[in-house]
Structure formats: C-alpha cells, structure tokens
Coordinates of C-alpha atoms in Angstrom, one line a residue:
Chain A
M1 CA 33.4 40.0 24.4
P2 CA 32.3 40.3 28.1
V3 CA 28.8 39.2 27.1
L4 CA 30.2 35.8 26.1
D5 CA 31.9 35.4 29.5
T6 CA 28.6 35.9 31.3
L7 CA 26.9 33.4 28.9
N8 CA 29.6 30.9 29.5
A9 CA 29.2 31.1 33.2
K10 CA 25.5 30.5 32.9
F11 CA 25.3 28.0 30.1
A12 CA 28.6 26.2 30.4
G13 CA 29.2 23.8 27.6
A14 CA 25.9 24.5 25.9
F15 CA 27.3 26.4 22.9
T16 CA 30.4 27.2 20.9
T17 CA 31.5 30.5 19.6
S18 CA 33.1 31.8 16.5
A19 CA 33.8 35.2 15.0
F20 CA 34.4 36.6 11.5
R21 CA 35.1 40.2 10.7
D22 CA 33.0 42.1 13.3
N23 CA 30.3 39.4 13.6
H24 CA 30.5 37.5 16.9
R25 CA 28.5 34.3 16.9
V26 CA 27.0 31.9 19.4
L27 CA 26.3 28.5 17.9
V28 CA 23.8 26.1 19.5
S29 CA 23.8 22.6 18.0
A30 CA 20.7 20.7 17.0
E31 CA 20.9 18.4 20.1
K32 CA 21.0 21.3 22.5
T33 CA 18.4 23.7 21.0
P34 CA 15.2 22.3 22.5
V35 CA 16.5 22.8 26.0
V36 CA 19.0 25.6 25.8
L37 CA 18.0 28.0 23.1
F38 CA 15.0 29.8 24.7
P39 CA 16.6 30.3 28.1
L40 CA 19.8 31.5 26.4
L41 CA 17.9 34.1 24.3
K42 CA 15.8 35.1 27.3
C43 CA 19.0 35.7 29.3
L44 CA 20.4 37.7 26.4
K45 CA 17.3 39.9 26.2
D46 CA 16.4 40.4 29.9
E47 CA 19.8 40.3 31.6
L48 CA 22.3 41.4 29.0
G49 CA 20.3 44.1 27.3
F50 CA 20.0 42.7 23.8
D51 CA 16.5 44.2 23.4
F52 CA 16.4 44.6 19.6
L53 CA 16.0 41.6 17.3
A54 CA 17.5 43.1 14.2
E55 CA 17.1 40.0 12.1
L56 CA 15.9 36.4 12.0
G57 CA 16.5 34.3 9.0
G58 CA 16.8 30.8 7.9
I59 CA 19.7 28.9 6.1
D60 CA 19.6 25.5 4.5
Y61 CA 23.1 24.0 4.8
L62 CA 22.4 21.1 2.4
G63 CA 25.6 20.6 0.3
Y64 CA 27.6 23.1 2.3
P65 CA 31.2 22.1 2.9
D66 CA 31.8 20.5 6.3
A67 CA 28.2 21.2 7.4
T68 CA 26.8 18.7 10.0
D69 CA 23.3 20.1 10.7
R70 CA 20.9 20.9 8.0
F71 CA 18.7 23.9 9.0
C72 CA 19.8 26.9 10.8
V73 CA 18.0 30.0 12.1
V74 CA 20.1 33.1 12.7
Y75 CA 19.0 35.5 15.4
G76 CA 20.7 38.9 14.9
L77 CA 20.5 40.7 18.2
T78 CA 21.4 44.3 19.0
N79 CA 21.8 46.1 22.3
T80 CA 20.3 49.5 21.6
T81 CA 22.1 51.1 24.5
T82 CA 25.6 50.1 23.7
G83 CA 25.2 49.3 20.0
E84 CA 26.8 45.8 20.4
R85 CA 25.7 43.1 18.0
L86 CA 25.6 39.3 18.6
F87 CA 24.4 36.5 16.3
V88 CA 22.9 33.4 17.7
K89 CA 22.8 30.5 15.3
A90 CA 20.5 27.6 16.2
F91 CA 20.4 24.4 14.2
A92 CA 17.7 21.9 13.5
N93 CA 17.5 18.7 11.5
D94 CA 15.1 16.7 9.3
P95 CA 12.6 15.2 9.8
G96 CA 10.3 17.8 11.3
P97 CA 12.8 20.6 12.2
E98 CA 11.7 22.5 15.2
L99 CA 12.9 25.5 17.2
P100 CA 11.2 27.3 20.1
S101 CA 9.4 30.5 19.2
V102 CA 10.7 33.8 20.5
V103 CA 7.6 35.9 19.8
E104 CA 7.0 36.3 23.5
L105 CA 10.5 37.9 23.8
W106 CA 10.4 40.0 20.7
R107 CA 7.1 40.7 18.9
G108 CA 9.1 41.5 15.8
A109 CA 9.9 37.8 15.4
D110 CA 6.2 37.2 14.5
W111 CA 6.4 37.6 10.8
M112 CA 10.0 36.6 10.5
E113 CA 9.3 33.2 12.0
R114 CA 6.4 32.7 9.8
E115 CA 8.6 33.5 6.8
V116 CA 11.2 30.9 7.9
Y117 CA 8.4 28.4 8.4
D118 CA 7.0 29.2 4.9
M119 CA 10.3 29.1 3.1
Y120 CA 12.1 26.2 5.0
G121 CA 9.4 24.3 6.8
V122 CA 11.0 24.8 10.2
R123 CA 8.2 24.8 12.8
F124 CA 8.2 27.1 15.8
P125 CA 6.2 25.7 18.7
G126 CA 4.7 28.5 20.8
H127 CA 4.2 30.8 17.9
P128 CA 0.7 32.4 18.2
D129 CA -0.2 32.1 14.5
L130 CA 2.1 29.9 12.5
R131 CA 0.7 30.0 9.0
R132 CA 2.3 30.5 5.5
I133 CA 2.9 34.2 4.9
L134 CA 4.2 34.6 1.4
M135 CA 3.1 31.4 -0.5
P136 CA -0.6 30.5 -0.9
S137 CA -1.9 28.1 1.8
E138 CA -2.5 25.3 -0.7
Y139 CA 1.3 25.2 -1.4
T140 CA 3.0 22.1 -0.1
A141 CA 6.7 22.7 -0.7
H142 CA 9.2 25.0 0.9
P143 CA 10.8 27.1 -1.9
L144 CA 14.1 28.2 -0.3
R145 CA 15.3 24.7 0.5
K146 CA 18.4 23.8 -1.4
D147 CA 16.7 20.7 -3.0
Y148 CA 13.9 22.8 -4.4
P149 CA 14.5 23.3 -8.1
L150 CA 14.6 26.8 -9.5
R151 CA 11.7 26.1 -11.9
G152 CA 9.6 24.6 -9.2
H153 CA 8.0 21.2 -8.8
G154 CA 5.0 22.2 -10.9
E155 CA 2.8 23.1 -7.9
R156 CA 1.4 26.2 -9.6
H157 CA 0.0 24.2 -12.5
N158 CA -1.7 21.8 -10.2
F159 CA -3.7 24.3 -8.1
P160 CA -7.4 23.5 -8.1
T161 CA -9.2 25.7 -10.6
V162 CA -11.8 28.0 -9.2
T163 CA -14.5 28.9 -11.7
R164 CA -16.6 32.0 -11.5
A165 CA -19.7 29.9 -10.6
D166 CA -18.2 28.4 -7.4
S167 CA -16.3 31.5 -6.2
Chain B
M1 CA -45.5 50.2 26.0
P2 CA -43.4 48.7 28.9
I3 CA -39.7 49.2 28.9
E4 CA -37.9 46.0 28.1
A5 CA -34.9 44.8 30.1
A6 CA -31.5 45.3 28.5
A7 CA -30.2 42.2 26.7
P8 CA -27.6 40.2 28.5
V9 CA -24.0 41.0 27.8
E10 CA -23.2 37.7 26.1
D11 CA -26.1 38.1 23.7
L12 CA -24.9 41.5 22.7
A13 CA -21.4 40.2 21.9
G14 CA -23.0 37.7 19.5
A15 CA -25.2 40.4 17.9
D16 CA -22.2 42.7 17.6
Q17 CA -20.4 40.3 15.3
E18 CA -23.2 40.5 12.8
F19 CA -22.8 44.3 12.4
L20 CA -19.0 44.0 11.8
Y21 CA -18.2 44.5 8.2
T22 CA -15.2 43.2 6.3
L23 CA -13.5 45.4 3.8
N24 CA -10.7 44.4 1.4
F25 CA -8.5 47.5 1.0
G26 CA -6.2 46.9 -2.0
P27 CA -4.3 45.0 -3.5
Q28 CA -4.9 47.7 -6.2
H29 CA -6.2 50.8 -4.6
P30 CA -5.1 54.4 -5.4
A31 CA -4.1 55.0 -1.7
T32 CA -2.0 51.9 -1.3
H33 CA 0.3 52.9 -4.3
T34 CA 1.6 49.4 -4.6
T35 CA 0.2 45.9 -4.4
L36 CA -0.7 45.8 -0.7
R37 CA -3.8 44.0 0.6
L38 CA -5.4 44.9 3.9
I39 CA -8.3 43.0 5.3
L40 CA -10.1 45.4 7.5
T41 CA -12.8 44.5 10.0
L42 CA -15.0 47.5 10.5
D43 CA -17.5 48.6 13.1
G44 CA -19.1 51.5 11.2
E45 CA -16.1 53.6 10.3
T46 CA -13.9 52.3 13.1
I47 CA -11.3 49.6 12.5
V48 CA -11.7 46.7 14.9
K49 CA -9.0 44.6 13.3
A50 CA -6.6 45.0 10.4
V51 CA -4.8 42.0 8.8
P52 CA -2.2 42.7 6.2
D53 CA -1.9 40.1 3.5
I54 CA 1.4 39.9 1.6
G55 CA 3.1 37.8 -1.0
Y56 CA 1.6 39.2 -4.3
L57 CA 4.7 39.7 -6.3
H58 CA 6.5 36.3 -5.9
S59 CA 9.7 37.8 -7.1
G60 CA 12.0 35.1 -5.7
F61 CA 14.9 37.5 -4.8
E62 CA 16.7 35.2 -2.4
K63 CA 16.5 32.2 -4.6
L64 CA 17.9 34.3 -7.5
G65 CA 20.7 35.5 -5.1
E66 CA 21.9 31.9 -4.8
D67 CA 22.0 31.6 -8.6
L68 CA 23.7 34.9 -9.7
D69 CA 27.2 36.0 -8.9
F70 CA 28.0 38.9 -6.6
N71 CA 28.1 41.5 -9.5
Q72 CA 25.0 40.1 -11.3
Y73 CA 22.8 40.2 -8.2
V74 CA 23.1 44.0 -8.0
T75 CA 20.4 44.2 -10.7
I76 CA 18.0 42.3 -8.4
V77 CA 18.9 44.3 -5.3
D78 CA 17.9 47.4 -7.2
R79 CA 14.4 46.2 -7.5
M80 CA 13.9 45.4 -3.8
N81 CA 13.3 49.0 -3.0
Y82 CA 12.6 50.7 -6.3
I83 CA 12.2 54.1 -4.6
S84 CA 15.8 54.4 -3.6
P85 CA 17.7 51.7 -5.5
V86 CA 21.2 53.1 -5.2
A87 CA 21.2 52.7 -1.5
N88 CA 20.4 49.0 -1.8
E89 CA 23.3 48.5 -4.2
V90 CA 25.7 50.2 -1.9
A91 CA 24.5 48.0 1.0
W92 CA 24.8 44.8 -1.0
H93 CA 28.4 45.4 -2.2
H94 CA 29.4 46.7 1.2
T95 CA 28.5 43.3 2.6
I96 CA 30.4 41.4 -0.2
E97 CA 33.5 43.6 0.3
K98 CA 33.2 42.9 4.0
L99 CA 33.1 39.2 3.2
I100 CA 36.1 39.2 0.9
G101 CA 37.9 41.6 3.2
I102 CA 38.8 44.5 0.9
E103 CA 38.9 48.2 1.6
I104 CA 37.5 50.4 -1.2
T105 CA 39.3 53.6 -2.3
P106 CA 38.5 57.0 -0.6
R107 CA 37.0 58.4 -3.8
C108 CA 34.7 55.4 -4.1
K109 CA 33.6 55.8 -0.5
Y110 CA 32.7 59.4 -1.0
I111 CA 30.8 58.8 -4.3
R112 CA 28.9 55.9 -2.7
T113 CA 28.0 58.2 0.3
I114 CA 26.7 60.9 -2.0
L115 CA 24.6 58.5 -3.9
A116 CA 23.2 56.8 -0.8
E117 CA 22.2 60.2 0.6
L118 CA 20.7 61.3 -2.7
A119 CA 18.7 58.0 -2.6
R120 CA 17.6 58.9 0.9
I121 CA 16.4 62.3 -0.2
S122 CA 14.5 60.9 -3.2
D123 CA 12.9 58.2 -1.0
H124 CA 11.8 60.7 1.7
L125 CA 10.5 63.1 -1.0
L126 CA 8.3 60.5 -2.5
C127 CA 7.1 59.3 0.9
V128 CA 6.3 62.8 2.2
G129 CA 4.8 63.8 -1.1
A130 CA 2.6 60.7 -1.5
A131 CA 1.4 60.9 2.1
A132 CA 0.5 64.5 1.5
L133 CA -1.3 63.6 -1.7
D134 CA -3.3 60.9 0.0
L135 CA -4.4 63.4 2.6
G136 CA -5.4 65.9 -0.1
A137 CA -2.4 68.1 -0.5
L138 CA -1.6 67.9 -4.2
T139 CA 0.9 70.8 -4.4
A140 CA 3.4 69.3 -2.0
F141 CA 3.4 66.1 -4.0
L142 CA 4.2 68.1 -7.2
Y143 CA 7.0 70.0 -5.6
A144 CA 8.5 66.8 -4.2
F145 CA 8.2 65.0 -7.5
N146 CA 9.9 67.9 -9.3
A147 CA 12.8 67.7 -6.9
R148 CA 13.0 63.9 -7.3
E149 CA 13.4 64.4 -11.0
K150 CA 16.6 66.3 -10.3
V151 CA 18.0 63.4 -8.3
Y152 CA 17.1 61.1 -11.2
N153 CA 19.0 63.4 -13.6
I154 CA 22.1 63.1 -11.4
I155 CA 21.8 59.3 -11.3
E156 CA 21.2 59.1 -15.0
S157 CA 24.3 61.1 -15.7
T158 CA 26.4 58.9 -13.4
A159 CA 25.2 55.5 -14.4
G160 CA 23.2 55.9 -17.6
Q161 CA 20.0 54.6 -16.1
R162 CA 17.4 56.5 -14.2
F163 CA 15.5 53.9 -12.1
H164 CA 17.7 50.8 -11.8
P165 CA 21.3 52.0 -12.3
S166 CA 23.3 48.9 -11.2
Y167 CA 26.1 51.3 -10.6
T168 CA 28.3 49.6 -7.9
R169 CA 30.6 46.7 -8.5
V170 CA 32.7 44.5 -6.1
G171 CA 35.6 46.7 -5.1
G172 CA 34.4 49.9 -6.8
L173 CA 32.0 51.4 -9.2
M174 CA 31.0 50.9 -12.8
A175 CA 32.6 54.2 -13.8
D176 CA 34.0 57.3 -12.2
I177 CA 31.8 60.4 -12.0
S178 CA 32.6 63.2 -14.4
D179 CA 32.9 66.9 -13.6
D180 CA 29.4 67.5 -15.1
V181 CA 27.9 65.2 -12.5
V182 CA 29.7 67.1 -9.8
D183 CA 28.2 70.3 -11.2
L184 CA 24.8 68.7 -11.2
I185 CA 25.2 67.7 -7.6
R186 CA 26.3 71.2 -6.7
D187 CA 23.3 72.6 -8.5
F188 CA 21.1 70.3 -6.6
V189 CA 22.7 71.3 -3.3
K190 CA 22.0 74.9 -4.2
T191 CA 18.3 74.5 -5.2
F192 CA 17.1 71.8 -2.7
P193 CA 16.7 74.0 0.5
K194 CA 14.1 76.1 -1.4
V195 CA 12.0 73.0 -2.3
H196 CA 12.4 71.8 1.3
A197 CA 11.2 75.2 2.7
D198 CA 8.3 75.2 0.3
I199 CA 7.1 71.8 1.5
V200 CA 7.6 72.8 5.1
R201 CA 5.5 76.0 4.5
L202 CA 2.8 74.0 2.8
L203 CA 2.4 71.2 5.4
N204 CA 4.0 71.9 8.8
R205 CA 1.3 74.2 10.1
N206 CA -1.4 73.0 7.7
R207 CA -4.6 72.6 9.8
I208 CA -6.0 69.7 7.8
F209 CA -2.6 67.9 7.6
I210 CA -2.0 68.2 11.3
D211 CA -5.5 67.1 12.2
R212 CA -5.2 64.0 10.1
T213 CA -1.7 63.0 11.3
K214 CA -1.2 64.1 14.9
G215 CA -2.0 61.3 17.4
I216 CA -2.7 58.9 14.6
G217 CA -0.9 55.5 14.5
V218 CA 1.0 56.0 17.7
L219 CA 3.9 53.7 18.4
S220 CA 5.6 53.9 21.8
K221 CA 9.4 53.6 22.2
E222 CA 9.2 50.2 23.9
D223 CA 6.9 48.8 21.2
A224 CA 9.2 50.2 18.5
I225 CA 12.2 48.4 19.9
N226 CA 10.3 45.2 20.7
T227 CA 8.8 45.0 17.2
S228 CA 12.2 45.5 15.6
C229 CA 11.4 48.8 14.0
S230 CA 14.3 50.8 12.6
G231 CA 14.9 54.0 10.7
P232 CA 12.6 57.0 10.7
V233 CA 9.7 54.9 12.2
A234 CA 11.8 54.0 15.3
R235 CA 13.4 57.5 15.5
A236 CA 10.0 59.2 15.5
S237 CA 9.2 57.1 18.6
G238 CA 12.3 58.3 20.3
V239 CA 14.8 55.5 19.6
V240 CA 18.1 57.3 19.2
R241 CA 19.7 54.9 16.8
D242 CA 21.3 55.5 13.4
L243 CA 23.7 53.1 11.9
R244 CA 25.5 55.9 10.2
K245 CA 26.6 57.2 13.6
D246 CA 26.5 53.9 15.6
E247 CA 28.4 51.7 13.2
P248 CA 30.0 54.2 10.7
Y249 CA 30.6 52.8 7.3
L250 CA 31.7 54.4 4.0
A251 CA 32.7 58.0 4.6
Y252 CA 30.3 58.7 7.4
K253 CA 33.1 58.6 10.0
E254 CA 34.9 61.4 8.3
L255 CA 31.6 63.3 7.7
A256 CA 30.2 62.6 11.2
G257 CA 30.6 66.3 12.2
S258 CA 28.3 67.5 9.4
F259 CA 25.1 65.7 10.4
K260 CA 22.9 64.9 13.4
I261 CA 20.4 62.1 14.2
V262 CA 16.9 63.5 13.8
C263 CA 14.5 62.2 16.4
G264 CA 10.9 62.6 17.5
K265 CA 9.0 61.9 20.6
G266 CA 5.3 61.3 19.8
G267 CA 5.7 58.3 17.5
D268 CA 2.6 59.3 15.5
C269 CA 2.3 60.0 11.8
Y270 CA 3.1 63.7 12.2
N271 CA 6.3 62.9 14.0
R272 CA 7.4 60.4 11.3
Y273 CA 6.7 63.2 8.8
L274 CA 8.8 65.6 10.8
V275 CA 11.7 63.1 11.2
R276 CA 11.7 62.5 7.4
M277 CA 11.7 66.2 6.7
G278 CA 14.6 66.8 9.2
E279 CA 16.6 63.9 7.8
M280 CA 16.4 65.3 4.3
L281 CA 18.1 68.5 5.5
E282 CA 20.8 66.4 7.3
S283 CA 21.3 64.4 4.1
W284 CA 21.6 67.6 2.2
K285 CA 24.4 68.7 4.6
I286 CA 26.2 65.4 4.1
I287 CA 26.1 65.7 0.3
H288 CA 27.3 69.3 0.6
A289 CA 30.3 68.3 2.8
A290 CA 31.1 65.2 0.7
V291 CA 31.0 66.9 -2.7
E292 CA 33.2 69.8 -1.5
N293 CA 35.8 67.3 0.0
L294 CA 35.6 64.8 -2.8
P295 CA 39.0 63.0 -2.9
T296 CA 40.9 62.4 -6.2
G297 CA 42.3 59.1 -7.2
P298 CA 41.0 55.8 -8.6
V299 CA 37.5 54.6 -7.9
N300 CA 38.3 50.9 -8.2
V301 CA 40.6 48.9 -6.0
D302 CA 43.9 47.9 -7.7
L303 CA 43.8 45.7 -10.7
N304 CA 46.3 43.4 -9.0
D305 CA 43.8 42.4 -6.4
K306 CA 41.9 40.5 -9.2
L307 CA 38.5 41.5 -7.8
T308 CA 37.1 44.3 -9.8
I309 CA 35.9 44.1 -13.4
P310 CA 38.6 46.0 -15.4
D311 CA 37.3 49.0 -17.4
K312 CA 36.8 48.6 -21.1
S313 CA 40.1 50.2 -22.1
A314 CA 42.1 47.8 -19.9
T315 CA 40.1 44.8 -21.2
Y316 CA 40.7 45.6 -24.8
R317 CA 44.2 47.0 -24.7
S318 CA 46.2 45.1 -22.1
I319 CA 46.7 41.4 -21.6
E320 CA 46.4 41.7 -17.8
G321 CA 43.0 43.4 -18.1
L322 CA 41.8 40.8 -20.7
I323 CA 42.9 37.9 -18.4
Q324 CA 41.2 39.4 -15.4
H325 CA 38.1 40.0 -17.4
F326 CA 38.0 36.3 -18.4
E327 CA 38.8 35.2 -14.8
L328 CA 35.8 37.1 -13.5
F329 CA 33.3 36.1 -16.2
M330 CA 34.1 32.4 -16.9
W331 CA 31.6 30.4 -14.9
N332 CA 34.2 28.0 -13.5
R333 CA 36.8 30.7 -12.5
R334 CA 35.4 33.8 -10.8
W335 CA 36.3 34.7 -7.2
E336 CA 37.5 32.8 -4.3
T337 CA 35.6 33.7 -1.2
P338 CA 36.3 32.5 2.4
T339 CA 33.9 29.7 3.5
E340 CA 32.3 32.0 6.0
E341 CA 29.3 34.1 6.6
V342 CA 28.9 37.8 7.3
Y343 CA 26.1 40.3 8.1
G344 CA 26.4 43.8 6.7
A345 CA 23.8 46.5 7.5
H346 CA 23.2 49.9 6.1
E347 CA 20.9 52.7 7.3
T348 CA 18.8 53.1 4.2
A349 CA 15.9 55.5 3.9
N350 CA 13.4 53.2 5.5
G351 CA 15.7 51.7 8.2
E352 CA 18.2 49.0 8.6
L353 CA 18.8 47.1 5.4
G354 CA 20.9 44.1 6.1
F355 CA 22.3 41.3 4.0
Y356 CA 23.3 38.0 5.6
V357 CA 25.6 36.3 3.1
V358 CA 26.8 32.7 3.4
A359 CA 29.7 32.0 1.1
D360 CA 30.9 28.5 0.2
G361 CA 34.2 29.5 -1.5
G362 CA 32.7 30.1 -4.9
G363 CA 31.7 33.3 -6.7
K364 CA 28.0 33.0 -5.8
A365 CA 26.3 33.4 -2.5
F366 CA 25.3 30.1 -0.9
R367 CA 22.6 32.0 0.8
A368 CA 21.7 35.7 0.4
R369 CA 19.3 36.6 3.1
T370 CA 17.8 40.2 3.1
R371 CA 16.6 41.9 6.2
P372 CA 14.1 44.4 4.6
P373 CA 12.8 47.3 6.7
S374 CA 9.4 47.5 5.1
F375 CA 8.6 43.8 5.9
I376 CA 9.1 44.5 9.6
H377 CA 7.2 47.8 9.6
F378 CA 4.2 46.3 7.9
A379 CA 3.9 43.7 10.7
V380 CA 3.4 46.6 13.1
F381 CA 0.6 48.1 11.0
P382 CA -2.3 46.2 12.7
M383 CA -1.1 47.4 16.1
M384 CA -1.1 51.0 15.0
M385 CA -4.4 50.8 13.2
E386 CA -6.8 49.4 15.8
G387 CA -9.4 51.9 17.0
H388 CA -8.8 54.4 14.2
Q389 CA -11.0 55.4 11.4
I390 CA -10.9 54.0 7.9
S391 CA -9.7 57.4 6.6
D392 CA -6.6 57.1 8.8
V393 CA -5.4 54.1 6.8
P394 CA -3.7 56.1 4.0
A395 CA -2.1 58.4 6.6
V396 CA -0.5 55.5 8.5
L397 CA 0.4 53.6 5.4
G398 CA 2.0 56.7 3.9
S399 CA 3.9 57.4 7.1
L400 CA 5.3 53.9 7.3
N401 CA 6.4 54.0 3.6
I402 CA 5.7 50.4 2.8
I403 CA 7.4 49.2 -0.4
A404 CA 5.7 46.1 -1.8
A405 CA 8.8 44.7 -3.4
E406 CA 10.5 44.6 -0.1
L407 CA 7.7 42.4 1.3
D408 CA 8.6 39.6 -1.0
R409 CA 11.4 37.0 -1.3

C-alpha cells in the first residue's frame, strides 16, 4: 500500500505491518504507543485522508497463542474518498493500561472509547468525559476481560440496596 | 415606581439555572419504542442539553460470542437488530467465511442477497412507519406494517421462523429455498410498488409531516463523517458511501447495474426519510433482478471441504455425512481456523455493521467484536437535539432508527 510507504518514511521503525485477506494492519507495540500512536493517527487523518473512524474496539489477548502484550485497541480507519481501509492496532499492558484519546481527531471515538474503558479498563487520557457507559457506575470489574468469569464475580448481588424511603 | 437597573449578567446566569427543568424521557415511553433513556434539560419547551443513557439490556452479546461456536452464535446475532435479523446473520457468516477463506456457491450468494434486501425493506418500513406514527400519521404506519407482514411470510417459508430465523450457516444456508418461496418473492415484487407509492402519497407532501421534519436534527456532511455515521444517516447528509458499491460482497458486484446509491443533501429528518424511501425502491430493484437471475446448483459448499453442517439425509444415510456431523458437533473437534483476525463489514439497513473476529485456531471466536450502527448514531443524538423543541425528540429518534439491542454488549 502506498499509504504504508508514506508512514514508513515519517515514523521509521515505530511500527510493524501485517496483512490478512484484505485487512492491512499497522501494529504499534506497548512501548511505542505513548509517543507514537497519536501523531501516527493524526498523520493518517490529516495528511493521508483517513477521515472516517469506522470502528474502535478492544481485545484482551490473555491466553492467546504467541501473544506478548495483553490489551489491544483496534482503530478501523476508512478513507471516504478512495474507500481504502487500514487497521491500526495499539497495545497496552497491565498495570494501568493507557492509550491516548483520539476524540479530538474523530468525535465518533467518544462513546467507543468509553466502551473500551468500561469493558476492559483501558484508560484514555485526554478523553473529555471518561465514565462507564454500559455498566452501572458502582461496578468495579471489567466484564469483557478474559479472566472475568461468565457468571460474574457476584457484583450484582453486592450492590447497596436502595429502599423507597431513602430514594 | 422607579425603574430598576437590569441585573448584572453573572447574576442572570445563576438565576437561569433555577428555571431549567430536567425531564427523564424513557426508558419506557410510547415514543421511544424500545428501552432508551434520555435525560433532557429543558428551558421551557426548548432542549438545552440531551444526555442519552444506555445499558439497560445487559445482553452480554460479545461475551457469549467467545463461548459459542460460529454456527451457534448466529442465534445471538439475530437478536442484535431484531428489526432486520437476516441481514445480521448474513454479515456474521460473511466474516467467518472470510476468516476461513471459503467462497460460497453462486446460488447461496443470490439467496443471501435477496434476504438481506428484504431485511432492509422491512427495517426501513418499520422505521418510516413508526416515525410517521409518532408524528401523528397512523395510516402510513398501518400500510408499512401490512407490507412487513409479507416479508415475514417469505422469511417464515424459507427458514420456518418469523422473527429470528437463524438461517445462515458457515459455508451456506440451513436449507435451499423452494419454488413456493420464489413465487412468494415474485408476488412481493409485484405488490410492493403500490405500498411504496401509497406511503409516498400520504407523507411526501403532507404539510404536518414536512413542518415537523424539515430542518429538524440537521447533521452536516463534515459532522457525519467525523462522528462515524454511516448508512442512511450519513447518506442523507451527502456522504456518497455505500459498502454494496464501494466494497461489493455477495452478488452485489453482478447486480451493480440494477441499483443506485440514494443520497440527500439537507441532513435533516425529512432527508433521512426520503433516503430511506428511495433505498426501498432500490432494494426492490435488486430483489427483482436477483430473483429473475437466480442460479441453480447447490447452496452449501462441497461436503469434502468439511465445513458445512451436512443436511439431514446425508447425516442419516451416508457414513461421510455422519462423520462430518460428528466432527462439527463434538466439542473437542470442530473447525480449524487460522490464528488470525479479520474485519468483515456489511451495509445493513442502519449502516455499516462490522464484525471484528479474532480466531485462535479453534471453533469459537477468541473475540467477537461488533461494530453496531445504532450505537454510533445515538452518540450523535445530543448534537442534533440542542436548541430544538421537546416535540422534536420523537422525530429525530424516529429518523435515526435507534435499536436498543444494538446499544448493548
């Protein structure tokens, strides 16, 4: 892809690439993400025309064969003029996984980042309003992590009871 | 009595706060149709701020996707968008086939295309009908629902189920369609233009409908792209993008000549309504072209590929079929998948429905991430709503076609 050549010239050595079927991917490792990820995405958006953030989702690689980093956020970018697609995979590790927020590049990332935070506990510094979106705010765990059991830790049964008198 | 000096500006700002009124719209409200909660801050009738609150269903779709195999998960995918479930199934199995790397048969492609388009029509009919109902036009809703019933009849005759058919399988379909179904589809193709024309006559130049939708909930083209909107919502704002044309899948490449992308300019509720109405006619053309050119041949990929569930006669009467059935259903056998990940996207009724599947070599997805269109469109809702009246809420909600099950994980 010509896009990857441009990226290589600008961010030499900061990422690796891979491809499978028609999905081209740019992988940014956990050591490089704090410095490289935001400029790389900004370059993709402003200079290379990837103006549409089609998808942003988290993955927990705990127990995955040959995985080295634990958390990953996938940015599915689309160029609405040419129809090209590119996936940027950024990794983060325990404890306190963090990735820079991209809300100022794409406003569509707002709820999607909140969802990743809610489900995986990955924080996004720079997000204007990073709160839980699906689970109640009293919830302490992150349900889509691989070490979270299917039947839950029992949080639901331990919620404080609100009676009619104090509501 | 002497005239008093006007109060300083900062004091007024503080006083204003006291007059603001908070209204909880939903989760159960006749105009929200599903469990949607909106926290509206009102200044009289004007909406100062709208905050959508989601997460009422707790359905756990994605966690279930990591626990069910590729064929079982289709029953869950159905329930994500219960207005057009077949389109979700087609999208899910398209992604899995892309992951495994198999090409489905031509007949299967055409049947899936027809079903996906029928799903689009039924989704748009409900959306347009319900939006009209909320704005006081009951007749259009009844017409739309009557037409939807015909789509359900077709799906019932193909899959045996009306609402959640679970009709697709990896590498094919649960069963081939019979000649009766083809007749039903032809009948639908014959009768649908009249229904469409009736709804157009009722709404397109209806004074009340236009007054309540034109200029309401405007979304500019730049905002639509920046907020990740897709489907009719983006196209009504002038984004010329349709995955059926841009990244053709199924039989859309062969049928590309039979349909166009419908676009609007205004980006308001009326334009979204017009785009949906236009798209229904384009879908009708696709169905017409597909059913007249329906290829013959098998619907499932070859038995030797060891991917599809063999049909009952093969399971019961041949040893190969029996072995393959066991291989697919015993929990320690199942498929082998590449240790890879893949993103497959379809243009469903509401927009881009994508699945990001990570496989670890086994028969289940290691991670089954869904990119649901309604989730993203609902995030745009506060932006559209500010400054409008409270009576515009149903109009905007109806034009965005928010499905509550898609808002959850």
